[in-house]
mmCIF file of C-alpha atoms in Angstrom:
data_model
loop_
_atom_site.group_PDB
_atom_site.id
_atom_site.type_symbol
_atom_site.label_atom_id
_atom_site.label_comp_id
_atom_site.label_asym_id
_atom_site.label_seq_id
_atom_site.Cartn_x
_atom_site.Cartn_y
_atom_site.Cartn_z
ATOM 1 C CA UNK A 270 91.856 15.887 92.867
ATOM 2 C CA UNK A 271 94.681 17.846 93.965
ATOM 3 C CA UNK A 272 93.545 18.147 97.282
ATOM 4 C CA UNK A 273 93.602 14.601 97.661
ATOM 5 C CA UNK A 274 97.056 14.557 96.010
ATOM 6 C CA UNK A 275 98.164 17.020 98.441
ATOM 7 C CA UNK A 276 97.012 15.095 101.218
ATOM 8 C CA UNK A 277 97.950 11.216 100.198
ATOM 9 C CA UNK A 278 101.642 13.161 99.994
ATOM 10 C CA UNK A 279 101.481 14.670 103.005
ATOM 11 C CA UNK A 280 100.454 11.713 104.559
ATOM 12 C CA UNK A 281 103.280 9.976 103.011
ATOM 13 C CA UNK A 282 105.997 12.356 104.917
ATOM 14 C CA UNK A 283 104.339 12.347 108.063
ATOM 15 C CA UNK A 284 104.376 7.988 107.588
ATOM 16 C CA UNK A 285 108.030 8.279 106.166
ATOM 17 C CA UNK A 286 109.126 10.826 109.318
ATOM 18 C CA UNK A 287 107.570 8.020 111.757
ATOM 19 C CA UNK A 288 109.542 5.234 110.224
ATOM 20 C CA UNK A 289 112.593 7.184 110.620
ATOM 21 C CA UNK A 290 112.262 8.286 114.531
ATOM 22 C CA UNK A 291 110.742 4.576 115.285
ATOM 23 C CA UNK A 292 113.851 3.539 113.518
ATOM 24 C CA UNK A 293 116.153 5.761 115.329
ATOM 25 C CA UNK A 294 114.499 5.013 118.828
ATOM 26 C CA UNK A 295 114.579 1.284 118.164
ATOM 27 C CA UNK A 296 118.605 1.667 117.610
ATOM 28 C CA UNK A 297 119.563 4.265 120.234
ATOM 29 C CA UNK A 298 121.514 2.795 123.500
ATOM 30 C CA UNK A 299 121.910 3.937 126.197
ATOM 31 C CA UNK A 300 125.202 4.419 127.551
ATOM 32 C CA UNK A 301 126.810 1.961 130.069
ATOM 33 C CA UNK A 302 127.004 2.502 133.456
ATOM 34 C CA UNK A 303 130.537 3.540 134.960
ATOM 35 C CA UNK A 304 129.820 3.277 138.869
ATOM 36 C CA UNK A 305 130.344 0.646 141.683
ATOM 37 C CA UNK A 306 126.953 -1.918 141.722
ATOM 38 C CA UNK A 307 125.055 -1.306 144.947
ATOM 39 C CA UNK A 308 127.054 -3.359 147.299
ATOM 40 C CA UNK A 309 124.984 -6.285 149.221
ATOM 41 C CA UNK A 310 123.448 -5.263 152.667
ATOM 42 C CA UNK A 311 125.086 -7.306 155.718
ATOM 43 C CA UNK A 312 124.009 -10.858 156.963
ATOM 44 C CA UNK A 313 122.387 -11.139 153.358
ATOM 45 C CA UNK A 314 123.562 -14.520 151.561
ATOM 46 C CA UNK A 315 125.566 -13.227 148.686
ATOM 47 C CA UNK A 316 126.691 -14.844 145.280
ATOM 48 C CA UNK A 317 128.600 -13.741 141.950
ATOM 49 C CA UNK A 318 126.484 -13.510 138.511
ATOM 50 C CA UNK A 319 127.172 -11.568 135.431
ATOM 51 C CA UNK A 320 125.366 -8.784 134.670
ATOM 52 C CA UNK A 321 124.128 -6.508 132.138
ATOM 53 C CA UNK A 322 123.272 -3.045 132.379
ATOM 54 C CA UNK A 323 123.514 -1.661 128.387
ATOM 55 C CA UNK A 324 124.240 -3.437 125.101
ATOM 56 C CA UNK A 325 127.023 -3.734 123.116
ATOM 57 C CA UNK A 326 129.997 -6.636 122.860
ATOM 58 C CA UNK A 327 131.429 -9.141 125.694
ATOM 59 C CA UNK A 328 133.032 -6.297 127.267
ATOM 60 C CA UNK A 329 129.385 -4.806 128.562
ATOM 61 C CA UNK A 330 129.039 -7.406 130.486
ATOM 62 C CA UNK A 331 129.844 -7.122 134.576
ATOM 63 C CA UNK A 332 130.414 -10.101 137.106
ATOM 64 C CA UNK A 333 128.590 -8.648 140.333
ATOM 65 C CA UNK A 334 127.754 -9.932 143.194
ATOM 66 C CA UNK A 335 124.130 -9.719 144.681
ATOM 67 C CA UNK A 336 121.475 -11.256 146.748
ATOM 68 C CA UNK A 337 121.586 -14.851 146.310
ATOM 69 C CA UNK A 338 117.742 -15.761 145.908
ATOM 70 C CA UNK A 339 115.395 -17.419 147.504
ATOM 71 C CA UNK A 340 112.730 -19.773 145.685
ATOM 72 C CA UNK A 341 108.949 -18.968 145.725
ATOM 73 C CA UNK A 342 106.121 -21.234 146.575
ATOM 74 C CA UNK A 343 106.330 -22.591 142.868
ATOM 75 C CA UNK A 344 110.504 -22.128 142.149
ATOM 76 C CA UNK A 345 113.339 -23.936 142.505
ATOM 77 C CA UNK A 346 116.812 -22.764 143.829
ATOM 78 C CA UNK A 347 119.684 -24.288 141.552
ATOM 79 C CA UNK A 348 122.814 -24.159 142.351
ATOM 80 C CA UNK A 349 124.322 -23.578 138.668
ATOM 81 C CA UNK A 350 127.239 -26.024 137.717
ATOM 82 C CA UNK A 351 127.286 -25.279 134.233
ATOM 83 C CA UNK A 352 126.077 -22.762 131.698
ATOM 84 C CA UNK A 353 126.179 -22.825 128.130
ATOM 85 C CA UNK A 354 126.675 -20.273 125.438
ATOM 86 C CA UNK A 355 124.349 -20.266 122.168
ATOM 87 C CA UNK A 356 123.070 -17.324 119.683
ATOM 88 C CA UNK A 357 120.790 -16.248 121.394
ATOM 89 C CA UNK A 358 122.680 -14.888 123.984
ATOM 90 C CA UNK A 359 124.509 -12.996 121.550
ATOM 91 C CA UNK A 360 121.067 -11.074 120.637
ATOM 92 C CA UNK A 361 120.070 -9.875 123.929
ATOM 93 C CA UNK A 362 123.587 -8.984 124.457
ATOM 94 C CA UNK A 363 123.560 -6.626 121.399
ATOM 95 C CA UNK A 364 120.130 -5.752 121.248
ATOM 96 C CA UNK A 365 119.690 -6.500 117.773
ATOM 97 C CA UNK A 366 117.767 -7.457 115.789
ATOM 98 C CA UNK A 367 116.803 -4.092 117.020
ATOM 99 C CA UNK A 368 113.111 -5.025 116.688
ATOM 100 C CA UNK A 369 113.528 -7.437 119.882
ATOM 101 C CA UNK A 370 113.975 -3.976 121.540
ATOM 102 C CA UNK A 371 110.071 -3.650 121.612
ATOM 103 C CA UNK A 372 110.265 -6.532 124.942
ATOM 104 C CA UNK A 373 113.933 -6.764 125.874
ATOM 105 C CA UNK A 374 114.572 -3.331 126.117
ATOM 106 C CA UNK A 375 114.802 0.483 124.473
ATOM 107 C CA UNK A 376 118.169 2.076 125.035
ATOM 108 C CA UNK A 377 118.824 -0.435 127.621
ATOM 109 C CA UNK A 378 118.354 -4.170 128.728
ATOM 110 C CA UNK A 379 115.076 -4.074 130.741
ATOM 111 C CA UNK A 380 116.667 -6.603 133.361
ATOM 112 C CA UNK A 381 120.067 -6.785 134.299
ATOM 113 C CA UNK A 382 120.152 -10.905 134.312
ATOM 114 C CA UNK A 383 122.255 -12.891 131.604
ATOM 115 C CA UNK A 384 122.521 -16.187 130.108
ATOM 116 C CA UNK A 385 119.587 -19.132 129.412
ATOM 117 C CA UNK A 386 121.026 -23.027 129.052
ATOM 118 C CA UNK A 387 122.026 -24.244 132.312
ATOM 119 C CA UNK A 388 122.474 -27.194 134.589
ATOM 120 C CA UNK A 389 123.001 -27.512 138.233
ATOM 121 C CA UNK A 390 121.497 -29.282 141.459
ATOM 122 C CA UNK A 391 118.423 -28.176 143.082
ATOM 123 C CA UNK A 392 119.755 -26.638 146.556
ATOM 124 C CA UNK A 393 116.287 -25.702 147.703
ATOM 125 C CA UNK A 394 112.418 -25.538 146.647
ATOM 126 C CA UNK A 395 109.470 -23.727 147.300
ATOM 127 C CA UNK A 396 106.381 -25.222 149.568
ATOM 128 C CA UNK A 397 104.215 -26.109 146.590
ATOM 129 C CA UNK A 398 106.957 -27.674 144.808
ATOM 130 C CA UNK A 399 106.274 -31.775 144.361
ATOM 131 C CA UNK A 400 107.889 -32.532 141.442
ATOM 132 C CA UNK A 401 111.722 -32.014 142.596
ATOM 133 C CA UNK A 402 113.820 -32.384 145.689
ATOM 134 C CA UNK A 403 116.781 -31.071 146.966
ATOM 135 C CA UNK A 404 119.753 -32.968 145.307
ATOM 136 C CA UNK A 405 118.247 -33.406 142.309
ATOM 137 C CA UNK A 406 120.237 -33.000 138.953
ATOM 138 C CA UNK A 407 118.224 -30.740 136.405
ATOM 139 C CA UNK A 408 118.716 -28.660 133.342
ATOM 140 C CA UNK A 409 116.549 -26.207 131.338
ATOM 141 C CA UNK A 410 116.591 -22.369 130.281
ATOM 142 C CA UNK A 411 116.586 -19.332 132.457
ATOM 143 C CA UNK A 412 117.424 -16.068 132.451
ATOM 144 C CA UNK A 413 119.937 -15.325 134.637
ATOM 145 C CA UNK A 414 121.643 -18.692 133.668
ATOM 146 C CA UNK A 415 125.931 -17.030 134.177
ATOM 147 C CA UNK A 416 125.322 -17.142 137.715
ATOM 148 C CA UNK A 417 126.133 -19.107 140.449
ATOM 149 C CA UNK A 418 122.551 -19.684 141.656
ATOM 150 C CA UNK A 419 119.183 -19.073 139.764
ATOM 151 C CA UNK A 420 115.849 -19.287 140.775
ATOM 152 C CA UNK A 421 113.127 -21.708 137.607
ATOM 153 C CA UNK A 422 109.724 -21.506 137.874
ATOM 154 C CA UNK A 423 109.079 -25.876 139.059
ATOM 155 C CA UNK A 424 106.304 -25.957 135.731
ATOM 156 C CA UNK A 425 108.782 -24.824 132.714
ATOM 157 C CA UNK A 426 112.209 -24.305 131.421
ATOM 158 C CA UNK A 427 113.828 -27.172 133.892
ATOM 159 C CA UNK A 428 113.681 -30.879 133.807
ATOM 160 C CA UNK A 429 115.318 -33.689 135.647
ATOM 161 C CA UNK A 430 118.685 -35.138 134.107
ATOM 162 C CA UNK A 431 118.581 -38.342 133.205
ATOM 163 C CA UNK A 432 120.684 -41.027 134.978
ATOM 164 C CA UNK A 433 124.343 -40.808 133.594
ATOM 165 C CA UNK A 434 124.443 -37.931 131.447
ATOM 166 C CA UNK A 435 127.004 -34.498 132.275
ATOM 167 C CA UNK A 436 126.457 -31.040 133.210
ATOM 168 C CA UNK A 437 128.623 -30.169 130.461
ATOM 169 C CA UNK A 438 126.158 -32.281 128.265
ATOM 170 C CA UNK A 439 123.049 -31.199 129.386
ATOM 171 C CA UNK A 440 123.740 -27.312 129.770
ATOM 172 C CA UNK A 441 123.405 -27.216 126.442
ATOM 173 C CA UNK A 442 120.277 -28.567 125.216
ATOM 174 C CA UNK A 443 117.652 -26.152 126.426
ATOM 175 C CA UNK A 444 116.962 -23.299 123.137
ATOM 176 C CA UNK A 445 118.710 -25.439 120.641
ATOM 177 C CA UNK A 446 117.026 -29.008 121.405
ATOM 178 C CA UNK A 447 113.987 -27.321 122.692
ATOM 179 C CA UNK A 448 113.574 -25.422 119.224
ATOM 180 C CA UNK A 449 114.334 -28.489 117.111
ATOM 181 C CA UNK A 450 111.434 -30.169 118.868
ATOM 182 C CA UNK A 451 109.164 -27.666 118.331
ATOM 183 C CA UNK A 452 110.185 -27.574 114.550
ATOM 184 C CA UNK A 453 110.423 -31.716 113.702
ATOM 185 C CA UNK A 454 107.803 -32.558 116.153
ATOM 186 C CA UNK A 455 105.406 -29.180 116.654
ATOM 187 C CA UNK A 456 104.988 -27.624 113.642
ATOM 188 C CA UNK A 457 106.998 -29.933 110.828
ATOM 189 C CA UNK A 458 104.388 -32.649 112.639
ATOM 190 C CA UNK A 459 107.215 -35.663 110.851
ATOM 191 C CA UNK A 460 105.932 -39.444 111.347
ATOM 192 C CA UNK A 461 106.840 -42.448 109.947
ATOM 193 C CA UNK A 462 108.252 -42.709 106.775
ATOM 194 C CA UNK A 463 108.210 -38.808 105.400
ATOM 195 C CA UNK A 464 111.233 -37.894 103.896
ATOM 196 C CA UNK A 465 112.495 -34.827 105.468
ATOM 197 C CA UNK A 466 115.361 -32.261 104.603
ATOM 198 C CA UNK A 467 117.114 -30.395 107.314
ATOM 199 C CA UNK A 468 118.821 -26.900 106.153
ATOM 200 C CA UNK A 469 121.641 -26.464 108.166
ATOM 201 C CA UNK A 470 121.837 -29.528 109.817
ATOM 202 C CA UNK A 471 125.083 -28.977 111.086
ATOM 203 C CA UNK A 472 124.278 -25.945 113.379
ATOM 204 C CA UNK A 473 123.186 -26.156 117.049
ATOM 205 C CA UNK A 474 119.157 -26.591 116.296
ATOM 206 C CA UNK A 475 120.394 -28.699 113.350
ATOM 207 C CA UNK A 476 122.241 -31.407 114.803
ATOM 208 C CA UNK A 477 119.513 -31.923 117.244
ATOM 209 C CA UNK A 478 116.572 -31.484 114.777
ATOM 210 C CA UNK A 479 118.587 -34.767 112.421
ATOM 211 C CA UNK A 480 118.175 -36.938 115.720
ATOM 212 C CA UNK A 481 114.474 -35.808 116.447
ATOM 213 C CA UNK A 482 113.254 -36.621 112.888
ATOM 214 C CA UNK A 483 115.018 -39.687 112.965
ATOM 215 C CA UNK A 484 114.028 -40.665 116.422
ATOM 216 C CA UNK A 485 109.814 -40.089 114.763
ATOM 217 C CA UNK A 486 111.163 -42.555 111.934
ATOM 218 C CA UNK A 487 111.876 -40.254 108.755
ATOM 219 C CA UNK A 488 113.905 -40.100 105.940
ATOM 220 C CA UNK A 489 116.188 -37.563 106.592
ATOM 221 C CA UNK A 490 118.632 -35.584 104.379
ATOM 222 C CA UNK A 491 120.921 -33.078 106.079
ATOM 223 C CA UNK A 492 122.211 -30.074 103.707
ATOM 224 C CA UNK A 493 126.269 -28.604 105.203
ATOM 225 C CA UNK A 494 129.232 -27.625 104.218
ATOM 226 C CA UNK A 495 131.404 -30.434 102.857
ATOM 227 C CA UNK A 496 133.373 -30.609 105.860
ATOM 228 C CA UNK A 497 130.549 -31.279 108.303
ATOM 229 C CA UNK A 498 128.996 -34.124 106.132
ATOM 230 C CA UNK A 499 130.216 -37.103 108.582
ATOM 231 C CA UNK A 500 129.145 -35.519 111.051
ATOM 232 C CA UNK A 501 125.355 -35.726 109.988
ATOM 233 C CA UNK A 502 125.992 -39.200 109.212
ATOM 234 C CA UNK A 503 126.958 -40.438 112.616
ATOM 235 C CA UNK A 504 124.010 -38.622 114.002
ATOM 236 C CA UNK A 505 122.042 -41.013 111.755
ATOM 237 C CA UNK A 506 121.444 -38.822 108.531
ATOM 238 C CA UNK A 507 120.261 -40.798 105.782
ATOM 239 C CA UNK A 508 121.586 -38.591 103.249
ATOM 240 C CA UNK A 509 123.242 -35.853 102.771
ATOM 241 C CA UNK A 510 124.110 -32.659 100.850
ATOM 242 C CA UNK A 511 127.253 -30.137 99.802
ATOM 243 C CA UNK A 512 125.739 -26.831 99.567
ATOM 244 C CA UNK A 513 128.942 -25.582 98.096
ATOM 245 C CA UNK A 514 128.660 -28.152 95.533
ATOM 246 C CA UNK A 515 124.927 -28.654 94.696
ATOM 247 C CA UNK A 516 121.805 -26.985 95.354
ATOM 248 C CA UNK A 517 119.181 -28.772 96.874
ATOM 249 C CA UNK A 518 116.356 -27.293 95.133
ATOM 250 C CA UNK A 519 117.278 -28.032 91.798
ATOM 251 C CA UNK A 520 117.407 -31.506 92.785
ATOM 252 C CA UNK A 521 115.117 -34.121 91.689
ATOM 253 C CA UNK A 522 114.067 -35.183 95.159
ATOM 254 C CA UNK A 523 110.969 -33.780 96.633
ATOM 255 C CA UNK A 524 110.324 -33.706 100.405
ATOM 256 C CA UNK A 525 107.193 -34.336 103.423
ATOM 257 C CA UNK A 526 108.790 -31.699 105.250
ATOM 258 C CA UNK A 527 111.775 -29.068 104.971
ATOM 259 C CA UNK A 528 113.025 -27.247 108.352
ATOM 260 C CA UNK A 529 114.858 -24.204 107.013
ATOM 261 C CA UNK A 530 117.607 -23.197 109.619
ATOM 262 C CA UNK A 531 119.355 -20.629 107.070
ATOM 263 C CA UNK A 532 116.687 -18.690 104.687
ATOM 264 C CA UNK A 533 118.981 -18.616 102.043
ATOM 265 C CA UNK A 534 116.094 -19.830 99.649
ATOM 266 C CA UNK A 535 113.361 -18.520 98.110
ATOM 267 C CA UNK A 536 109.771 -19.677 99.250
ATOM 268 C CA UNK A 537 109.575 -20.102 95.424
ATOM 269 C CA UNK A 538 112.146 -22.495 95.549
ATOM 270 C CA UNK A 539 111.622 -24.337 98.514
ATOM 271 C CA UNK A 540 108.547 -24.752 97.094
ATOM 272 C CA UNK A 541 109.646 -26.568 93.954
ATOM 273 C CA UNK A 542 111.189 -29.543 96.077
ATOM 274 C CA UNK A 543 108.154 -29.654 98.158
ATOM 275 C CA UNK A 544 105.776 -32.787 97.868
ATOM 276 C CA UNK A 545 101.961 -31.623 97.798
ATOM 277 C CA UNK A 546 100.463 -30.732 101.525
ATOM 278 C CA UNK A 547 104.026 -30.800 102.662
ATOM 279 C CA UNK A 548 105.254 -28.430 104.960
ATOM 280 C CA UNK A 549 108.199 -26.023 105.341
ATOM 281 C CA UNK A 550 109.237 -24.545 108.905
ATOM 282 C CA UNK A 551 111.392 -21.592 109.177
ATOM 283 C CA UNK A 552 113.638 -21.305 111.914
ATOM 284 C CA UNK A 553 116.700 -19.319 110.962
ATOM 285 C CA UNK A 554 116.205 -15.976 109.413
ATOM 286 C CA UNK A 555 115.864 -15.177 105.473
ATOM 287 C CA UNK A 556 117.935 -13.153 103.285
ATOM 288 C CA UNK A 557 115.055 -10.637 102.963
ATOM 289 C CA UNK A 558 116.228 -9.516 99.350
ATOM 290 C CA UNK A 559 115.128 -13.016 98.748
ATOM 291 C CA UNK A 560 111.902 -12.839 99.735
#
């Protein structure tokens, strides 16, 4: 018995001591480089694009200038007119949470490329490329997005602008609309009628996840700060909610669906408002002492 004591213990440290240096590997950076970027070879077509090379704040990052690409068979060459500026950017930038390390990078970015929403005109495209010409107006999510050209696979992460909309307008649509869509439509799976609640309706996801449900014909009640109530209503909220004055899930109401943007609730609790088979959809991140 106390050999099997002995060893469940020792066990124990050796499991502890592996947390710890997976821990400390996971949070160690590199640091950033202080030399000149490789300058671009003659009679190469050049262009400007931020860069970079370790993580940390804004002041990491480096506007270079490189090789401007050249599409593949299956890629298109945008010329990028404007890029947009969401939370994800700010992960990759610091690395954290330092879990995303595992694919983006340990110690150090793994590519050099920054920024995803864009839009821009298609300056060239690959031979197997049918769906878009030269001259066309798209938008979509790449990385490499802060740059003044970018090469997008022709399949995913770019679609044509529609007739009438801006650059300005449609930079900014690829992660956040693209992830309220997956939430309302994807995994929420709202129709017709279901009453739905939207967490944090005001944020980026948020605003675009109210017009989604609404567009598939819900119910929806948007939960924000006082402030950003009218907001939700002119993007065609049915009803809303004060968090700083009420709390949703001591509420009465009971909902088909409820996309969580903020995870300040308890599963427990969410749970309470829930309508039986309904569905909850987590998209922002919980307070883990919650949970």
């Amino acid at each position: 018995m106390k050999r099997l004591l002995r060893f469940l213990l020792g066990g124990a440290v050796v499991f502890g001591a592996a947390l710890v240096l997976f821990a400390l590997a996971l949070s160690y950076e590199s640091a950033c480089p202080t030399g000149s970027p490789v300058p671009v070879p003659e009679g190469m077509a050049r262009m400007r694009a931020v860069q970079q090379h370790c993580y940390g704040g804004p002041e990491t990052l480096r506007l270079e200038e490189m090789v401007k690409p050249v599409p593949s068979a299956h890629e298109l060459l945008v010329a990028v007119h404007v890029a947009s500026v969401n939370p994800l950017d700010w992960h990759y930038l610091r690395g954290q949470p330092f879990v995303m390390r595992l694919s983006s990078g340990m110690g150090a970015p793994n590519g050099a490329s920054f920024g995803v929403d864009f839009a821009g005109v298609v300056e060239a495209v690959g031979d197997s490329v049918t769906r878009f010409a030269p001259g066309d107006s798209v938008f979509g999510s790449q990385f490499g997005a802060f740059a003044e050209y970018l090469t997008v696979g022709d399949v995913d992460g770019v679609a044509h602008m529609a007739q009438g909309g801006s650059f300005d307008d449609f930079a900014t649509l690829g992660v956040a609309a693209t992830t309220a869509l997956q939430a309302v439509r994807d995994r929420g799976q709202v129709t017709e009628g279901q009453r739905v609640l939207i967490n944090g309706a005001s944020g980026g996801v948020g605003t675009f996840a109210v017009q989604v449900a609404k567009w598939r014909g819900a119910h929806v009640t948007g939960v924000a700060s006082a402030r950003n109530l009218e907001l939700l209503r002119t993007l065609g909220a049915d009803a809303t909610v004060d968090y700083t004055a009420a709390d949703f899930t001591q509420d009465t109401a009971r909902f088909d669906v409820i996309i969580d943007m903020v995870g300040n609730h308890a599963p427990s609790a969410l749970r309470r408002v829930l309508r039986p088979g309904g569905r909850v959809v987590l998209v922002g991140g919980p307070e883990l002492d919650r949970w």
